[in-house]
Coordinates of C-alpha atoms in Angstrom, one line a residue:
Chain N
M1 CA -20.3 -19.0 7.1
R2 CA -19.5 -16.3 5.5
V3 CA -17.4 -12.8 6.6
G4 CA -16.6 -9.8 5.1
V5 CA -13.8 -7.8 4.2
L6 CA -13.9 -4.7 3.3
A7 CA -12.2 -3.8 0.3
L8 CA -12.1 -0.1 -0.2
Q9 CA -7.8 -0.2 -0.4
G10 CA -5.2 -2.4 2.3
A11 CA -4.0 -5.6 3.1
V12 CA -7.8 -7.3 1.9
R13 CA -5.4 -10.5 0.0
E14 CA -4.0 -11.7 3.4
H15 CA -7.2 -11.5 5.9
R16 CA -9.6 -13.6 2.8
R17 CA -5.9 -15.8 3.0
A18 CA -6.2 -16.1 7.2
L19 CA -10.1 -16.5 6.7
E20 CA -10.0 -19.0 4.4
K21 CA -6.9 -21.1 5.9
V22 CA -9.3 -20.7 9.4
G23 CA -12.0 -22.2 7.1
V24 CA -14.6 -19.7 6.8
E25 CA -15.3 -18.2 2.8
S26 CA -14.8 -14.7 2.4
R27 CA -16.4 -11.7 0.3
V28 CA -15.3 -8.9 -1.1
V29 CA -17.1 -6.3 0.3
K30 CA -17.3 -2.9 -1.9
T31 CA -20.7 -1.8 -2.2
V32 CA -24.1 -2.2 0.1
D33 CA -25.2 -4.4 -2.0
D34 CA -21.8 -6.8 -0.9
L35 CA -23.1 -6.6 2.8
K36 CA -26.0 -8.8 2.5
S37 CA -26.2 -11.5 4.2
L38 CA -23.1 -11.4 6.0
D39 CA -21.8 -13.3 9.6
G40 CA -18.7 -10.6 10.4
L41 CA -16.9 -8.2 8.4
V42 CA -13.3 -7.6 9.1
L43 CA -11.8 -3.5 8.7
P44 CA -8.8 -4.2 7.3
G45 CA -4.7 -2.7 7.0
G46 CA -4.2 0.8 4.8
E47 CA -4.8 4.4 5.2
S48 CA -7.9 5.6 7.2
S49 CA -8.5 8.8 5.7
T50 CA -8.3 7.2 2.3
M51 CA -11.1 4.8 3.6
A52 CA -13.0 7.8 5.0
L53 CA -13.4 8.6 1.7
L54 CA -14.0 6.4 -0.6
A55 CA -16.6 4.8 2.0
E56 CA -18.8 8.4 1.9
G57 CA -22.7 7.8 1.1
P58 CA -24.3 4.9 0.8
L59 CA -22.0 2.7 1.9
L60 CA -20.9 4.7 5.1
D61 CA -24.6 4.8 6.4
A62 CA -25.1 0.6 5.9
L63 CA -21.6 0.2 7.2
R64 CA -22.4 2.4 10.4
R65 CA -26.2 1.0 10.6
L66 CA -24.6 -2.4 10.8
S67 CA -22.2 -1.8 12.8
S68 CA -24.4 0.0 16.0
S69 CA -26.9 -2.7 15.2
G70 CA -24.7 -5.5 15.9
L71 CA -23.0 -7.3 13.3
P72 CA -19.5 -8.4 14.5
M73 CA -16.0 -6.6 13.2
F74 CA -12.9 -7.0 13.3
G75 CA -11.1 -3.9 12.5
T76 CA -7.3 -4.2 12.7
C77 CA -4.7 -0.7 12.2
A78 CA -6.8 1.3 9.6
G79 CA -9.3 -0.7 10.6
M80 CA -8.8 0.0 14.1
I81 CA -9.3 3.6 13.2
L82 CA -13.0 3.5 11.1
L83 CA -14.5 1.5 14.4
A84 CA -13.2 4.2 16.9
D85 CA -15.9 6.7 18.3
V86 CA -12.6 8.8 18.6
V87 CA -10.1 9.8 16.9
E88 CA -7.8 12.6 17.6
G89 CA -7.5 15.4 16.2
R90 CA -10.7 14.8 14.0
L91 CA -14.5 15.8 14.4
G92 CA -16.7 12.6 15.1
S93 CA -16.2 9.2 14.2
I94 CA -15.4 7.2 11.2
I95 CA -18.1 4.0 11.1
G96 CA -17.9 4.4 15.0
G97 CA -19.4 1.3 17.4
I98 CA -16.1 1.1 19.9
D99 CA -16.2 3.2 22.7
I100 CA -12.6 3.8 22.7
T101 CA -10.4 7.4 21.4
V102 CA -7.4 6.4 19.3
A103 CA -4.0 8.1 18.2
R104 CA -3.3 8.1 14.8
N105 CA 0.0 6.9 14.0
A106 CA 1.7 7.2 17.3
S107 CA 3.5 4.6 16.8
G108 CA 5.6 6.9 15.0
R109 CA 7.0 6.9 11.0
Q110 CA 7.5 3.6 9.7
V111 CA 11.5 4.1 10.5
D112 CA 9.4 3.0 13.8
S113 CA 6.8 0.7 13.0
F114 CA 8.3 -3.2 14.1
E115 CA 7.5 -6.9 15.2
T116 CA 7.1 -8.0 18.6
T117 CA 4.9 -10.9 20.1
L118 CA 2.1 -9.9 22.4
S119 CA 0.8 -11.7 25.2
I120 CA -2.8 -11.7 24.4
D121 CA -6.1 -13.0 26.3
G122 CA -8.1 -16.1 25.9
V123 CA -5.4 -16.1 22.2
G124 CA -1.8 -17.4 23.4
S125 CA 1.6 -16.2 25.2
D126 CA 3.6 -15.7 22.4
V127 CA 1.4 -14.2 19.4
P128 CA 3.2 -12.5 17.0
A129 CA 2.3 -8.7 15.6
V130 CA 3.5 -6.6 13.2
F131 CA 2.8 -2.3 14.6
I132 CA 3.6 -0.5 10.8
R133 CA 3.1 3.5 12.2
A134 CA 0.8 1.7 14.0
P135 CA -2.4 3.9 15.7
Y136 CA -3.2 3.7 19.6
I137 CA -5.4 3.8 21.8
T138 CA -5.0 6.5 23.7
R139 CA -8.8 6.1 26.0
L140 CA -10.7 3.7 27.3
G141 CA -14.4 3.2 27.7
L142 CA -16.3 1.4 30.9
G143 CA -17.2 -0.8 28.9
V144 CA -14.8 -2.0 27.1
R145 CA -11.9 -4.5 27.7
V146 CA -8.5 -5.2 27.0
L147 CA -7.0 -7.9 25.4
A148 CA -3.4 -6.8 24.8
R149 CA -0.9 -4.3 25.8
H150 CA 2.4 -3.9 23.9
D151 CA 4.9 -1.4 26.7
G152 CA 1.6 -0.9 29.3
V153 CA -0.6 0.6 26.3
A154 CA -3.3 -0.8 25.0
V155 CA -3.9 -2.7 21.5
M156 CA -6.5 -4.3 21.2
A157 CA -10.2 -4.2 22.9
R158 CA -12.7 -6.0 22.7
Q159 CA -16.8 -4.3 23.6
G160 CA -19.5 -6.4 23.2
R161 CA -19.2 -7.5 19.3
I162 CA -16.4 -5.3 18.1
L163 CA -13.0 -6.5 17.9
V164 CA -9.7 -4.3 17.4
A165 CA -5.9 -4.6 17.5
S166 CA -3.7 -2.0 16.7
F167 CA -1.4 -4.3 15.1
H168 CA -1.8 -6.7 11.7
P169 CA -2.5 -10.5 12.7
E170 CA -3.0 -11.6 8.7
L171 CA 1.0 -9.8 8.1
T172 CA 1.7 -13.3 10.0
E173 CA 1.1 -16.7 9.5
D174 CA -0.2 -17.0 12.7
L175 CA -3.9 -17.4 12.5
R176 CA -5.0 -17.9 16.7
V177 CA -5.7 -13.9 16.2
H178 CA -8.3 -15.2 13.2
R179 CA -9.7 -17.9 14.7
A180 CA -10.1 -16.3 18.3
F181 CA -12.5 -13.2 16.0
V182 CA -14.2 -16.3 14.6
G183 CA -14.4 -17.5 18.0
M184 CA -16.4 -14.3 18.6
I185 CA -19.6 -14.6 16.3
R186 CA -19.2 -18.4 17.3
E187 CA -20.0 -17.7 21.0
L188 CA -22.6 -14.2 19.9
R189 CA -24.9 -16.9 18.0
G190 CA -24.9 -18.9 20.8
E191 CA -26.9 -16.3 22.0
G192 CA -29.4 -16.5 19.8
E193 CA -28.8 -13.2 18.8
P194 CA -28.9 -11.7 15.4
G195 CA -25.5 -11.7 13.6
Chain D
M1 CA 9.5 -6.8 25.2
M2 CA 11.9 -8.0 22.2
I3 CA 11.3 -5.6 19.5
E4 CA 12.7 -5.6 15.6
K5 CA 12.6 -2.3 14.2
G6 CA 13.0 -2.6 9.7
T7 CA 12.4 -6.0 9.2
Y8 CA 11.6 -7.0 5.6
R9 CA 8.2 -8.0 6.8
V10 CA 7.8 -4.3 8.1
K11 CA 9.3 -3.3 4.8
S12 CA 6.9 -5.5 3.0
G13 CA 3.9 -5.0 5.0
L14 CA 3.8 -0.6 5.1
A15 CA 3.6 -1.4 0.6
E16 CA 1.1 -4.2 1.4
M17 CA -1.7 -1.5 3.8
L18 CA -1.1 0.5 0.2
K19 CA -3.0 -1.8 -1.9
G20 CA -5.5 -0.7 -4.4
G21 CA -4.5 3.1 -3.5
V22 CA -2.9 6.0 -5.5
I23 CA 0.5 7.4 -4.9
M24 CA 0.9 10.8 -6.0
D25 CA 4.4 13.2 -7.1
V26 CA 3.5 16.0 -5.2
T27 CA 6.0 19.7 -4.9
T28 CA 4.4 21.5 -2.2
A29 CA 3.1 20.7 0.7
E30 CA 0.0 22.6 -0.5
Q31 CA -0.1 20.4 -3.6
A32 CA 0.8 17.8 -0.3
R33 CA -2.6 19.0 1.3
I34 CA -4.4 18.4 -1.8
A35 CA -3.2 14.9 -2.4
E36 CA -4.6 13.8 1.2
D37 CA -7.8 14.5 0.7
A38 CA -8.0 13.6 -3.1
G39 CA -7.7 10.3 -1.0
A40 CA -4.6 9.1 -2.1
V41 CA -2.9 7.3 0.2
A42 CA 1.2 8.5 0.2
V43 CA 2.3 10.6 -1.2
M44 CA 6.0 11.0 -3.1
A45 CA 7.9 14.2 -3.0
L46 CA 10.2 15.4 -5.2
E47 CA 12.1 18.1 -7.0
R48 CA 9.9 19.0 -9.9
V49 CA 7.4 16.2 -11.6
P50 CA 8.3 14.1 -13.9
A51 CA 7.3 15.8 -17.4
D52 CA 9.1 18.9 -15.9
I53 CA 12.3 16.8 -15.6
R54 CA 11.9 15.8 -19.3
A55 CA 11.0 19.2 -21.0
Q56 CA 13.5 21.5 -18.3
G57 CA 16.5 19.0 -18.9
G58 CA 19.6 19.0 -17.1
V59 CA 20.1 16.6 -13.7
A60 CA 18.5 16.1 -11.2
R61 CA 18.4 15.2 -7.9
M62 CA 17.0 13.8 -4.9
A63 CA 14.4 17.3 -3.2
D64 CA 15.4 20.0 -0.8
P65 CA 15.1 18.7 2.7
S66 CA 13.3 21.5 3.7
K67 CA 10.5 20.6 0.9
V68 CA 10.7 17.0 2.1
R69 CA 10.6 17.8 6.0
E70 CA 7.2 20.2 4.9
I71 CA 5.3 18.2 3.5
L72 CA 6.3 15.4 6.7
K73 CA 5.2 17.8 8.6
T74 CA 1.9 18.9 6.0
V75 CA 0.1 15.6 6.2
S76 CA -1.0 12.3 7.9
I77 CA -0.3 9.9 5.2
P78 CA 3.0 8.0 4.7
V79 CA 5.5 10.4 2.6
M80 CA 8.4 8.5 -0.2
A81 CA 11.1 10.5 -2.0
K82 CA 12.7 9.6 -4.6
A83 CA 16.5 9.7 -5.2
R84 CA 18.7 8.9 -7.2
I85 CA 20.0 5.5 -8.5
G86 CA 23.0 4.6 -6.9
H87 CA 22.6 7.3 -5.0
F88 CA 23.7 6.3 -1.6
V89 CA 23.7 9.4 0.4
E90 CA 20.9 10.8 -1.1
A91 CA 19.2 7.8 0.9
Q92 CA 21.2 8.4 3.6
V93 CA 19.9 12.1 4.1
L94 CA 16.1 10.5 3.4
Q95 CA 16.2 8.0 5.9
A96 CA 17.6 11.0 8.5
L97 CA 14.8 13.0 7.8
E98 CA 12.9 10.5 8.1
V99 CA 10.8 9.6 5.1
D100 CA 8.5 6.1 4.9
Y101 CA 10.1 5.0 1.9
I102 CA 12.4 5.8 -0.8
D103 CA 12.4 5.6 -4.5
E104 CA 15.1 4.9 -6.3
S105 CA 13.9 5.9 -9.1
E106 CA 15.4 6.5 -12.9
V107 CA 12.7 10.0 -13.3
L108 CA 16.2 10.8 -11.5
T109 CA 19.6 11.3 -13.1
P110 CA 21.6 8.8 -12.1
A111 CA 24.1 8.8 -9.4
D112 CA 25.7 5.3 -10.7
P113 CA 26.1 4.4 -14.5
E114 CA 26.1 0.4 -12.8
F115 CA 24.7 -0.4 -9.3
H116 CA 21.8 0.2 -7.3
I117 CA 22.1 1.2 -3.3
N118 CA 22.4 -2.0 -1.0
K119 CA 18.8 -1.8 0.2
W120 CA 19.5 -4.3 2.7
E121 CA 21.8 -1.8 4.8
F122 CA 18.6 0.6 5.5
A123 CA 15.8 0.6 7.5
V124 CA 13.4 2.5 5.1
P125 CA 12.5 0.9 2.7
F126 CA 12.7 1.2 -0.5
V127 CA 10.8 1.0 -4.6
C128 CA 12.2 0.2 -7.1
G129 CA 11.4 0.7 -10.8
A130 CA 11.1 -2.8 -13.4
R131 CA 10.4 -3.2 -17.1
D132 CA 10.3 -6.8 -16.6
L133 CA 10.6 -10.4 -14.2
G134 CA 14.8 -9.7 -14.2
E135 CA 14.9 -6.3 -13.6
A136 CA 12.5 -6.7 -10.8
C137 CA 13.8 -9.9 -9.1
R138 CA 17.5 -7.9 -9.0
R139 CA 16.1 -5.0 -7.1
I140 CA 14.3 -7.3 -5.1
A141 CA 17.8 -9.4 -3.8
E142 CA 19.2 -6.2 -3.0
G143 CA 16.1 -5.5 -0.7
A144 CA 13.8 -3.6 -2.7
A145 CA 10.5 -4.4 -0.7
M146 CA 7.7 -3.1 -3.4
I147 CA 8.1 -2.6 -7.2
R148 CA 6.3 -0.5 -9.0
T149 CA 6.8 -0.7 -13.0
K150 CA 9.2 1.7 -14.8
G151 CA 6.7 3.0 -17.7
E152 CA 8.2 6.6 -19.3
P153 CA 8.1 9.1 -16.8
G154 CA 6.1 12.2 -17.6
T155 CA 4.6 11.0 -21.2
G156 CA 1.2 11.4 -20.0
N157 CA 1.8 8.0 -22.2
V158 CA 0.4 4.6 -21.4
I159 CA 1.9 2.5 -23.1
E160 CA 5.4 1.6 -22.3
A161 CA 4.1 0.6 -18.0
V162 CA 1.8 -1.1 -20.2
R163 CA 4.3 -3.5 -21.6
H164 CA 5.9 -4.0 -18.5
M165 CA 2.8 -5.3 -16.4
R166 CA 2.2 -7.6 -19.0
R167 CA 5.6 -8.8 -20.0
M168 CA 5.4 -9.2 -16.1
N169 CA 3.1 -11.4 -15.5
K170 CA 4.2 -13.4 -19.0
E171 CA 7.4 -13.9 -17.3
L172 CA 5.7 -14.4 -13.8
R173 CA 3.6 -17.5 -15.7
A174 CA 6.8 -19.0 -17.2
V175 CA 8.4 -19.4 -13.4
L176 CA 5.6 -20.6 -12.3
D177 CA 4.4 -22.7 -14.7
A178 CA 8.3 -24.9 -14.7
P179 CA 9.0 -27.9 -14.1
E180 CA 11.9 -27.2 -10.6
E181 CA 14.6 -28.7 -13.1
E182 CA 14.0 -25.4 -15.7
L183 CA 14.0 -23.5 -12.9
M184 CA 18.0 -22.2 -13.1
T185 CA 18.0 -22.0 -16.9
I186 CA 15.5 -19.5 -16.4
G187 CA 16.4 -17.3 -13.9
K188 CA 20.0 -17.3 -16.6
E189 CA 18.2 -15.6 -19.6
F190 CA 16.2 -13.3 -17.7
G191 CA 18.7 -12.7 -15.0
A192 CA 17.1 -13.1 -12.2
P193 CA 18.3 -14.2 -9.1
H194 CA 17.2 -18.4 -8.5
S195 CA 16.4 -17.3 -4.6
I196 CA 14.0 -15.1 -5.6
L197 CA 12.5 -16.8 -8.6
L198 CA 11.9 -19.7 -5.1
A199 CA 10.4 -17.0 -3.5
I200 CA 7.5 -16.4 -6.5
R201 CA 6.5 -20.3 -6.7
D202 CA 6.3 -19.9 -3.0
A203 CA 4.0 -17.9 -3.2
G204 CA 2.6 -18.1 -6.6
R205 CA 2.9 -14.6 -7.2
L206 CA 5.7 -11.6 -6.9
P207 CA 6.5 -11.7 -3.1
V208 CA 6.1 -8.0 -2.9
V209 CA 3.7 -5.4 -3.7
N210 CA 3.7 -4.4 -7.2
F211 CA 2.2 -0.9 -7.9
A212 CA 2.3 0.8 -11.9
A213 CA 4.0 4.1 -12.9
G214 CA 5.1 5.6 -15.7
G215 CA 2.2 7.9 -17.8
I216 CA -0.6 7.3 -16.4
A217 CA -2.8 10.2 -16.8
T218 CA -7.0 9.3 -16.4
P219 CA -8.9 6.9 -14.3
A220 CA -9.4 4.9 -17.1
D221 CA -5.8 4.2 -16.9
A222 CA -5.7 3.3 -13.9
A223 CA -8.6 1.4 -13.9
M224 CA -6.3 -0.7 -17.0
M225 CA -3.4 -0.9 -14.8
M226 CA -5.7 -2.5 -12.2
Q227 CA -7.1 -4.7 -14.2
L228 CA -3.7 -6.3 -15.9
G229 CA -3.5 -7.0 -12.0
C230 CA -1.6 -4.2 -10.2
D231 CA -1.5 -3.8 -6.7
G232 CA -1.8 0.2 -6.7
I233 CA -1.1 2.9 -8.7
F234 CA 2.0 6.3 -8.9
V235 CA 0.5 8.6 -10.6
G236 CA 3.6 11.4 -11.3
S237 CA 2.6 14.4 -14.4
G238 CA -0.5 13.3 -14.3
I239 CA -2.0 14.8 -11.1
F240 CA -0.9 18.7 -10.9
K241 CA -0.4 19.2 -14.6
S242 CA -4.2 18.4 -15.0
A243 CA -6.6 21.3 -15.7
D244 CA -8.1 20.5 -12.3
P245 CA -5.4 18.4 -9.8
G246 CA -7.9 18.0 -6.8
G247 CA -10.8 16.9 -9.2
R248 CA -9.2 14.5 -10.9
A249 CA -6.4 12.8 -8.1
R250 CA -10.9 11.5 -6.1
A251 CA -11.5 10.3 -9.7
I252 CA -8.3 8.2 -10.4
V253 CA -8.3 6.9 -6.2
Q254 CA -12.8 5.5 -7.7
A255 CA -11.4 4.2 -10.3
T256 CA -8.6 2.3 -8.8
T257 CA -10.7 0.8 -6.0
H258 CA -13.8 0.4 -8.5
Y259 CA -11.2 -0.7 -10.8
E260 CA -13.6 -3.3 -12.8
D261 CA -17.1 -1.1 -12.0
A262 CA -17.1 0.9 -15.8
D263 CA -20.5 2.9 -14.6
L264 CA -18.9 4.1 -12.3
I265 CA -16.0 5.2 -14.1
A266 CA -17.6 6.9 -16.7
R267 CA -19.2 8.7 -13.7
V268 CA -16.3 10.1 -12.1
S269 CA -14.2 10.3 -15.5
E270 CA -17.0 13.2 -16.7
N271 CA -15.6 17.2 -17.0
L272 CA -12.4 16.9 -15.6
G273 CA -11.2 19.6 -17.9
E274 CA -8.2 18.8 -19.9
A275 CA -5.6 15.9 -19.0
M276 CA -1.9 16.3 -19.5
P277 CA -0.3 17.0 -22.5
G278 CA 0.9 14.3 -23.8
I279 CA 3.9 12.7 -26.1
E280 CA 4.1 9.7 -28.0
I281 CA 7.3 7.7 -27.5
A282 CA 8.2 7.3 -30.3
T283 CA 9.6 10.6 -30.6
I284 CA 11.3 10.6 -27.5
P285 CA 15.4 10.3 -28.3
E286 CA 16.9 6.2 -26.5
H287 CA 18.9 8.8 -24.7
E288 CA 16.0 11.2 -23.3
K289 CA 14.4 7.7 -21.7
M290 CA 13.8 7.1 -18.5
Q291 CA 13.2 3.8 -18.3
T292 CA 16.6 2.4 -20.0
R293 CA 18.5 4.5 -16.7
G294 CA 19.3 1.1 -14.5
R295 CA 19.4 -2.6 -14.9

């Protein structure tokens, strides 16, 4: 199995390390060519405004096509913003694919960034999570399943082949969230659909 | 639900998110907007860019809080601001303003002849400059969650940033290759706390991100620093002292991401207009060098 990590900017190294630790080959994705024959794609944390500008053009078109044609994707923090169908204060999605609305920097400025543990459906009841100037999900579409909440706010969700999280599992040594994404790819392949 | 703010993981974590990006010096809200629109991952708020501080002289201090507030309101990306070396009250003020990162910076006139700020006392993370591994380790031991080369700020001349990065890389290799029993003596030679050297050997690299700063003026400068192993780029005077700040900023952002793609760097470097005027380092009197401030 080969999983790409969008590498325009951000926590690329951490995601690759986590993927390799769970036994998956990872590949840096900077261009359309890098997207060929992947089984999944991670969109890391970073600055969503920077990534959106850097992706503009053929890469963004290709990412939109792959998102709508069903490549399994996992977006953390900025990656979640890229995958949301609606971003507050912005016209249209960046890539889109999951029927949610997100508010950028909803958890506040850096002094409000925090660590906690979350209970995540199907992952564990004590998963460490790092929230950095985190976006929150402010609207959930009908087909979207909430996997974790913090303070009543949805912070991890899945719809079909798209998984998103407000926080950074890649900044901890706990590999359960990455295992869950790889499990999701395997489960989707088991259904015999193109991956 | 238990939550913990201001932990070292949260502080260094923000720097991890800035990797592969460009942080731009801005003095006004309008410049901050231009930087954000060009793809900056963060802006650095300050009163005067280093080239002007160098030209005008006098004591350079923290920016006016009203300016910092205006910039905080204008952009959605993280906002950093500079405090003088050792000036812990400027840092307290910047924390009260809720900036996202404080740069304890040699670009401003130092406030303490001997000591840096005890950065562990703050919830806001700090970035500090370093010329070699020992200096980087001392700053980390004081609580810095991000390191950058010092270079020679405001010169548009990349040579000092290259010198500092190469020196750090060389010293890192020495630490990583040494047998355990040599580590204490290496630490003594470098002026590096033993505990941080152990953390380096644990991580196989510096335990926090290391950006390039000081003299970067062109897309090719940025890409070279990335190829030398930096995690990202600070551009001080290089953008807003050039003929076309927006165009140059976008080009440097592109070159920082695609730093190994010479065709792309050639393309984005075309027709950018005049870069900032540069200064030959040898013409700067020793006492006017900014990189020797702090230790």
